[in-house]
PDB file of C-alpha atoms and ligand atoms in Angstrom:
ATOM      1  CA  MET A   1       3.212  24.554 -17.980  1.00 54.00           C
ATOM      2  CA  SER A   2       6.783  23.511 -17.060  1.00 69.00           C
ATOM      3  CA  PRO A   3       7.468  19.897 -16.177  1.00 81.00           C
ATOM      4  CA  VAL A   4       7.850  19.198 -12.458  1.00 91.00           C
ATOM      5  CA  ASN A   5      10.558  16.950 -11.026  1.00 95.00           C
ATOM      6  CA  ILE A   6       9.758  15.338  -7.680  1.00 96.00           C
ATOM      7  CA  VAL A   7      11.682  12.917  -5.455  1.00 97.00           C
ATOM      8  CA  LEU A   8       9.477  10.880  -3.133  1.00 97.00           C
ATOM      9  CA  MET A   9      11.323   9.363  -0.178  1.00 95.00           C
ATOM     10  CA  GLY A  10      10.184   7.221   2.716  1.00 93.00           C
ATOM     11  CA  PRO A  11      11.199   4.116   4.643  1.00 91.00           C
ATOM     12  CA  PRO A  12       9.950   0.682   3.585  1.00 88.00           C
ATOM     13  CA  GLY A  13       6.246   0.448   4.530  1.00 89.00           C
ATOM     14  CA  SER A  14       5.626   4.208   4.387  1.00 93.00           C
ATOM     15  CA  GLY A  15       3.252   3.752   1.426  1.00 91.00           C
ATOM     16  CA  LYS A  16       5.741   5.371  -0.935  1.00 92.00           C
ATOM     17  CA  GLY A  17       4.806   3.175  -3.931  1.00 90.00           C
ATOM     18  CA  THR A  18       1.059   3.825  -3.561  1.00 92.00           C
ATOM     19  CA  GLN A  19       1.573   7.569  -3.128  1.00 95.00           C
ATOM     20  CA  ALA A  20       4.002   7.700  -6.062  1.00 96.00           C
ATOM     21  CA  VAL A  21       1.402   6.283  -8.465  1.00 95.00           C
ATOM     22  CA  GLN A  22      -1.258   8.804  -7.324  1.00 93.00           C
ATOM     23  CA  LEU A  23       1.103  11.759  -7.273  1.00 93.00           C
ATOM     24  CA  ALA A  24       2.541  11.020 -10.733  1.00 93.00           C
ATOM     25  CA  ALA A  25      -1.016  10.837 -12.104  1.00 92.00           C
ATOM     26  CA  ALA A  26      -2.023  14.079 -10.348  1.00 90.00           C
ATOM     27  CA  LEU A  27       1.033  15.988 -11.601  1.00 91.00           C
ATOM     28  CA  GLY A  28       1.236  14.315 -15.022  1.00 92.00           C
ATOM     29  CA  CYS A  29       4.881  13.328 -14.568  1.00 94.00           C
ATOM     30  CA  GLU A  30       6.655  10.007 -15.203  1.00 96.00           C
ATOM     31  CA  HIS A  31       6.781   7.559 -12.283  1.00 97.00           C
ATOM     32  CA  LEU A  32      10.198   5.888 -12.007  1.00 97.00           C
ATOM     33  CA  SER A  33      10.346   3.240  -9.251  1.00 96.00           C
ATOM     34  CA  THR A  34      13.830   1.780  -8.745  1.00 95.00           C
ATOM     35  CA  GLY A  35      12.445  -1.213  -6.821  1.00 92.00           C
ATOM     36  CA  ALA A  36      10.024  -1.998  -9.678  1.00 93.00           C
ATOM     37  CA  LEU A  37      12.742  -1.507 -12.326  1.00 94.00           C
ATOM     38  CA  LEU A  38      15.056  -3.846 -10.384  1.00 95.00           C
ATOM     39  CA  ARG A  39      12.362  -6.487  -9.839  1.00 94.00           C
ATOM     40  CA  ALA A  40      11.495  -6.375 -13.580  1.00 95.00           C
ATOM     41  CA  GLU A  41      15.181  -7.061 -14.442  1.00 95.00           C
ATOM     42  CA  ILE A  42      15.271  -9.908 -11.882  1.00 96.00           C
ATOM     43  CA  THR A  43      12.030 -11.497 -13.139  1.00 96.00           C
ATOM     44  CA  ALA A  44      13.183 -11.230 -16.762  1.00 97.00           C
ATOM     45  CA  GLY A  45      16.448 -12.974 -15.774  1.00 96.00           C
ATOM     46  CA  THR A  46      18.664 -10.387 -17.500  1.00 95.00           C
ATOM     47  CA  PRO A  47      22.414 -10.350 -16.648  1.00 95.00           C
ATOM     48  CA  PHE A  48      21.746  -7.137 -14.686  1.00 94.00           C
ATOM     49  CA  GLY A  49      18.888  -8.861 -12.837  1.00 95.00           C
ATOM     50  CA  GLU A  50      21.048 -11.886 -12.037  1.00 96.00           C
ATOM     51  CA  ALA A  51      23.816  -9.630 -10.748  1.00 94.00           C
ATOM     52  CA  VAL A  52      21.514  -7.807  -8.293  1.00 95.00           C
ATOM     53  CA  ALA A  53      18.988 -10.501  -7.230  1.00 95.00           C
ATOM     54  CA  GLY A  54      20.907 -11.686  -4.143  1.00 95.00           C
ATOM     55  CA  VAL A  55      21.547  -8.148  -2.922  1.00 94.00           C
ATOM     56  CA  VAL A  56      17.873  -7.162  -3.266  1.00 92.00           C
ATOM     57  CA  ALA A  57      16.707 -10.375  -1.537  1.00 90.00           C
ATOM     58  CA  ALA A  58      19.035  -9.585   1.389  1.00 88.00           C
ATOM     59  CA  GLY A  59      17.611  -6.052   1.730  1.00 85.00           C
ATOM     60  CA  GLU A  60      20.973  -4.446   0.964  1.00 87.00           C
ATOM     61  CA  LEU A  61      21.416  -1.484  -1.356  1.00 90.00           C
ATOM     62  CA  ILE A  62      22.771  -2.402  -4.772  1.00 94.00           C
ATOM     63  CA  PRO A  63      25.963  -0.522  -5.766  1.00 95.00           C
ATOM     64  CA  ASP A  64      25.487   3.168  -6.575  1.00 96.00           C
ATOM     65  CA  GLU A  65      27.001   2.944 -10.100  1.00 95.00           C
ATOM     66  CA  LEU A  66      24.489   0.233 -11.082  1.00 94.00           C
ATOM     67  CA  VAL A  67      21.438   2.152  -9.810  1.00 95.00           C
ATOM     68  CA  ASP A  68      22.725   5.392 -11.350  1.00 96.00           C
ATOM     69  CA  GLU A  69      23.046   3.571 -14.688  1.00 93.00           C
ATOM     70  CA  LEU A  70      19.499   2.266 -14.388  1.00 94.00           C
ATOM     71  CA  VAL A  71      17.830   5.501 -13.250  1.00 96.00           C
ATOM     72  CA  LEU A  72      19.687   8.558 -14.547  1.00 97.00           C
ATOM     73  CA  PRO A  73      19.086   8.068 -18.306  1.00 96.00           C
ATOM     74  CA  ARG A  74      15.378   7.524 -17.611  1.00 97.00           C
ATOM     75  CA  ALA A  75      15.223  10.525 -15.248  1.00 97.00           C
ATOM     76  CA  ARG A  76      16.996  12.696 -17.822  1.00 97.00           C
ATOM     77  CA  ALA A  77      14.525  11.696 -20.541  1.00 97.00           C
ATOM     78  CA  ALA A  78      11.559  12.283 -18.202  1.00 97.00           C
ATOM     79  CA  ALA A  79      12.910  15.690 -17.082  1.00 95.00           C
ATOM     80  CA  ALA A  80      13.099  16.725 -20.745  1.00 95.00           C
ATOM     81  CA  ALA A  81       9.466  15.693 -21.274  1.00 95.00           C
ATOM     82  CA  ALA A  82       6.715  15.498 -18.621  1.00 93.00           C
ATOM     83  CA  GLY A  83       9.014  15.662 -15.558  1.00 95.00           C
ATOM     84  CA  TYR A  84       9.979  12.809 -13.228  1.00 96.00           C
ATOM     85  CA  LEU A  85       8.634  11.358 -10.043  1.00 97.00           C
ATOM     86  CA  LEU A  86      11.501   9.369  -8.531  1.00 97.00           C
ATOM     87  CA  ASP A  87      10.380   6.627  -6.136  1.00 96.00           C
ATOM     88  CA  GLY A  88      13.245   4.854  -4.342  1.00 93.00           C
ATOM     89  CA  TYR A  89      16.088   7.002  -5.708  1.00 96.00           C
ATOM     90  CA  PRO A  90      18.325   8.508  -4.468  1.00 97.00           C
ATOM     91  CA  ARG A  91      18.905   6.263  -1.448  1.00 93.00           C
ATOM     92  CA  SER A  92      22.500   7.164  -0.620  1.00 94.00           C
ATOM     93  CA  LEU A  93      24.574  10.364  -0.590  1.00 95.00           C
ATOM     94  CA  PRO A  94      26.571   9.401  -3.722  1.00 96.00           C
ATOM     95  CA  GLN A  95      23.282   8.766  -5.584  1.00 96.00           C
ATOM     96  CA  ALA A  96      21.892  12.155  -4.435  1.00 96.00           C
ATOM     97  CA  LYS A  97      25.068  13.871  -5.619  1.00 95.00           C
ATOM     98  CA  ALA A  98      24.891  12.004  -8.962  1.00 96.00           C
ATOM     99  CA  LEU A  99      21.332  13.280  -9.448  1.00 96.00           C
ATOM    100  CA  LEU A 100      22.310  16.867  -8.635  1.00 93.00           C
ATOM    101  CA  GLU A 101      25.417  16.644 -10.843  1.00 93.00           C
ATOM    102  CA  ALA A 102      23.329  15.292 -13.735  1.00 92.00           C
ATOM    103  CA  GLU A 103      21.786  18.772 -13.741  1.00 89.00           C
ATOM    104  CA  ILE A 104      18.266  17.460 -13.367  1.00 93.00           C
ATOM    105  CA  PRO A 105      17.699  18.522  -9.737  1.00 93.00           C
ATOM    106  CA  PRO A 106      14.324  17.921  -8.117  1.00 95.00           C
ATOM    107  CA  ASP A 107      11.961  20.867  -7.680  1.00 94.00           C
ATOM    108  CA  ARG A 108      10.728  19.277  -4.431  1.00 95.00           C
ATOM    109  CA  VAL A 109      11.630  16.306  -2.227  1.00 96.00           C
ATOM    110  CA  ILE A 110       8.754  14.795  -0.260  1.00 96.00           C
ATOM    111  CA  ALA A 111       9.734  12.643   2.734  1.00 96.00           C
ATOM    112  CA  LEU A 112       7.056  10.316   4.110  1.00 96.00           C
ATOM    113  CA  ASP A 113       7.404   9.733   7.824  1.00 93.00           C
ATOM    114  CA  ALA A 114       5.847   7.079  10.108  1.00 93.00           C
ATOM    115  CA  PRO A 115       6.870   5.348  13.368  1.00 92.00           C
ATOM    116  CA  ALA A 116       8.710   1.990  13.043  1.00 88.00           C
ATOM    117  CA  PRO A 117       5.878  -0.244  14.424  1.00 88.00           C
ATOM    118  CA  VAL A 118       3.442   1.146  11.795  1.00 90.00           C
ATOM    119  CA  LEU A 119       6.019   0.453   9.073  1.00 91.00           C
ATOM    120  CA  VAL A 120       6.694  -3.139  10.175  1.00 88.00           C
ATOM    121  CA  ASP A 121       2.980  -3.894  10.423  1.00 87.00           C
ATOM    122  CA  ARG A 122       2.286  -2.553   6.909  1.00 87.00           C
ATOM    123  CA  ILE A 123       5.204  -4.469   5.373  1.00 87.00           C
ATOM    124  CA  LEU A 124       4.116  -7.738   7.000  1.00 86.00           C
ATOM    125  CA  ARG A 125       0.584  -7.240   5.647  1.00 85.00           C
ATOM    126  CA  ARG A 126       1.950  -6.521   2.158  1.00 81.00           C
ATOM    127  CA  ALA A 127       4.162  -9.627   2.388  1.00 79.00           C
ATOM    128  CA  ARG A 128       1.081 -11.815   2.800  1.00 78.00           C
ATOM    129  CA  VAL A 129      -0.484 -10.299  -0.352  1.00 83.00           C
ATOM    130  CA  GLU A 130       2.546  -9.944  -2.649  1.00 80.00           C
ATOM    131  CA  GLY A 131       4.894 -12.633  -1.337  1.00 74.00           C
ATOM    132  CA  ARG A 132       7.997 -10.482  -1.829  1.00 72.00           C
ATOM    133  CA  ALA A 133      11.258 -12.305  -1.034  1.00 71.00           C
ATOM    134  CA  ASP A 134      12.582  -9.299   0.921  1.00 74.00           C
ATOM    135  CA  ASP A 135       9.538  -9.011   3.231  1.00 76.00           C
ATOM    136  CA  THR A 136      10.550 -11.474   5.991  1.00 81.00           C
ATOM    137  CA  PRO A 137      10.768 -10.030   9.562  1.00 82.00           C
ATOM    138  CA  GLU A 138      14.604 -10.236   9.639  1.00 84.00           C
ATOM    139  CA  VAL A 139      15.019  -8.608   6.226  1.00 85.00           C
ATOM    140  CA  ILE A 140      12.414  -5.923   7.079  1.00 86.00           C
ATOM    141  CA  GLU A 141      14.342  -4.962  10.196  1.00 86.00           C
ATOM    142  CA  HIS A 142      17.531  -4.831   8.144  1.00 87.00           C
ATOM    143  CA  ARG A 143      15.897  -2.672   5.414  1.00 87.00           C
ATOM    144  CA  LEU A 144      14.670  -0.204   8.058  1.00 90.00           C
ATOM    145  CA  ARG A 145      18.215  -0.001   9.458  1.00 90.00           C
ATOM    146  CA  VAL A 146      19.662   0.479   5.957  1.00 88.00           C
ATOM    147  CA  PHE A 147      17.154   3.317   5.420  1.00 89.00           C
ATOM    148  CA  ALA A 148      18.160   4.982   8.668  1.00 88.00           C
ATOM    149  CA  GLU A 149      21.883   4.691   7.940  1.00 90.00           C
ATOM    150  CA  SER A 150      22.112   5.338   4.182  1.00 87.00           C
ATOM    151  CA  THR A 151      19.055   7.380   3.333  1.00 86.00           C
ATOM    152  CA  ARG A 152      18.804   9.786   6.305  1.00 86.00           C
ATOM    153  CA  PRO A 153      21.906  11.708   5.131  1.00 93.00           C
ATOM    154  CA  VAL A 154      20.145  12.203   1.775  1.00 95.00           C
ATOM    155  CA  LEU A 155      17.204  13.819   3.602  1.00 94.00           C
ATOM    156  CA  ASP A 156      19.666  16.073   5.422  1.00 94.00           C
ATOM    157  CA  LEU A 157      21.289  17.126   2.130  1.00 95.00           C
ATOM    158  CA  PHE A 158      17.945  17.993   0.515  1.00 96.00           C
ATOM    159  CA  ALA A 159      16.859  19.836   3.699  1.00 96.00           C
ATOM    160  CA  GLU A 160      20.041  21.954   3.509  1.00 95.00           C
ATOM    161  CA  ARG A 161      19.143  22.824  -0.094  1.00 94.00           C
ATOM    162  CA  GLY A 162      15.655  23.934   1.020  1.00 94.00           C
ATOM    163  CA  LEU A 163      13.968  21.255  -1.102  1.00 95.00           C
ATOM    164  CA  LEU A 164      12.569  18.963   1.606  1.00 96.00           C
ATOM    165  CA  CYS A 165       8.957  18.743   2.854  1.00 94.00           C
ATOM    166  CA  THR A 166       8.089  16.050   5.425  1.00 95.00           C
ATOM    167  CA  VAL A 167       4.587  14.534   5.375  1.00 96.00           C
ATOM    168  CA  ALA A 168       3.053  12.239   8.038  1.00 95.00           C
ATOM    169  CA  ALA A 169       2.308   8.876   6.413  1.00 93.00           C
ATOM    170  CA  THR A 170       0.248   7.335   9.214  1.00 91.00           C
ATOM    171  CA  GLY A 171      -3.293   8.066   7.913  1.00 89.00           C
ATOM    172  CA  PRO A 172      -5.311   6.424   5.132  1.00 91.00           C
ATOM    173  CA  PRO A 173      -3.775   6.707   1.632  1.00 91.00           C
ATOM    174  CA  ASP A 174      -6.163   9.435   0.424  1.00 92.00           C
ATOM    175  CA  THR A 175      -5.400  11.622   3.445  1.00 93.00           C
ATOM    176  CA  VAL A 176      -1.656  11.211   2.911  1.00 94.00           C
ATOM    177  CA  ALA A 177      -2.092  11.995  -0.821  1.00 93.00           C
ATOM    178  CA  SER A 178      -3.887  15.271  -0.110  1.00 92.00           C
ATOM    179  CA  SER A 179      -1.308  16.230   2.544  1.00 92.00           C
ATOM    180  CA  ILE A 180       1.392  15.748  -0.101  1.00 93.00           C
ATOM    181  CA  LEU A 181      -0.449  17.888  -2.658  1.00 91.00           C
ATOM    182  CA  ASP A 182      -0.974  20.569   0.046  1.00 88.00           C
ATOM    183  CA  GLN A 183       2.800  20.727   0.466  1.00 84.00           C
ATOM    184  CA  LEU A 184       3.394  21.387  -3.216  1.00 82.00           C
ATOM    185  CA  PRO A 185       3.142  24.927  -4.464  1.00 65.00           C
ATOM    186  CA  ARG A 186       0.984  25.302  -7.566  1.00 62.00           C
ATOM    187  CA  LYS A 187       2.681  23.559 -10.492  1.00 52.00           C
ATOM    188  CA  ASP A 188       3.284  26.783 -12.421  1.00 41.00           C
ATOM    189  CA  ARG A 189       4.944  28.360  -9.365  1.00 44.00           C
ATOM    190  CA  LEU A 190       7.446  25.508  -8.817  1.00 47.00           C
ATOM    191  CA  ARG A 191      10.024  26.913 -11.195  1.00 44.00           C
TER     192      ARG A 191
HETATM  193  P1  LIG B   1      11.833  -0.813  -2.846  1.00 75.64           P
HETATM  194  O1  LIG B   1      10.814  -1.534  -3.678  1.00 75.64           O
HETATM  195  O2  LIG B   1      11.946   0.645  -3.186  1.00 75.64           O
HETATM  196  O3  LIG B   1      11.654  -1.053  -1.372  1.00 75.64           O
HETATM  197  O4  LIG B   1      13.265  -1.454  -3.234  1.00 75.64           O
HETATM  198  C1  LIG B   1      13.493  -2.821  -3.045  1.00 75.64           C
HETATM  199  C2  LIG B   1      14.986  -3.109  -3.000  1.00 75.64           C
HETATM  200  O5  LIG B   1      15.616  -2.706  -4.242  1.00 75.64           O
HETATM  201  C3  LIG B   1      15.773  -2.392  -1.917  1.00 75.64           C
HETATM  202  O6  LIG B   1      15.687  -3.040  -0.649  1.00 75.64           O
HETATM  203  C4  LIG B   1      17.186  -2.448  -2.499  1.00 75.64           C
HETATM  204  O7  LIG B   1      17.728  -3.757  -2.391  1.00 75.64           O
HETATM  205  C5  LIG B   1      16.932  -2.209  -3.992  1.00 75.64           C
HETATM  206  N1  LIG B   1      16.954  -0.768  -4.322  1.00 75.64           N
HETATM  207  C6  LIG B   1      15.874  -0.008  -4.689  1.00 75.64           C
HETATM  208  N2  LIG B   1      16.236   1.266  -4.913  1.00 75.64           N
HETATM  209  C7  LIG B   1      17.579   1.317  -4.690  1.00 75.64           C
HETATM  210  C8  LIG B   1      18.539   2.368  -4.728  1.00 75.64           C
HETATM  211  N3  LIG B   1      18.215   3.634  -5.047  1.00 75.64           N
HETATM  212  N4  LIG B   1      19.828   2.068  -4.419  1.00 75.64           N
HETATM  213  C9  LIG B   1      20.192   0.807  -4.109  1.00 75.64           C
HETATM  214  N5  LIG B   1      19.338  -0.225  -4.015  1.00 75.64           N
HETATM  215  C10 LIG B   1      18.036   0.014  -4.315  1.00 75.64           C
END
């Protein structure tokens, strides 16, 4: 069976990380989370991590060239093997264009969608469990605005290419997971 390349998009609090883990396992592709890759660099105190820590803590997007450098080689390797599941990339138009120009286009883009109050509530609950530095109410509001401004145009681009499916992310995780799988054609029909 051919490898499948999927981009999973969704605002902070949409359950994107949880769904990405399940979906990657269901499809047998490699889960690449930019947030997790960035946090690993920050925790390890690498020069890259030190360069981006302040930007991540402020809820801003780190510069496109840096994220491209982090993600594209891994996405290319995954696309040549089991396929990729990109979680948190692309998040801006230049990143989306870099992915398409790298000639490893997604077979499908899944956009998780939920109303803002549901998102804020979920992020605040996660903040109490995980203690993430970018989960304060002010930074959450800023991250939601950044999503609306920088990431919406990416959804529009993928919609124009006929790659986008939108899935309601308001229900319990298992319900959302099966709605996502319902949106995907059978693996062997994706290509
Ligand atoms: P996430 O865990 O996906 O919510 O990402 C956490 C933070 O990492 C974001 O608020 C950004 O600061 C940074 N980040 C993650 N993915 C990207 C990306 N594709 N482009 C720029 N910054 C990113």
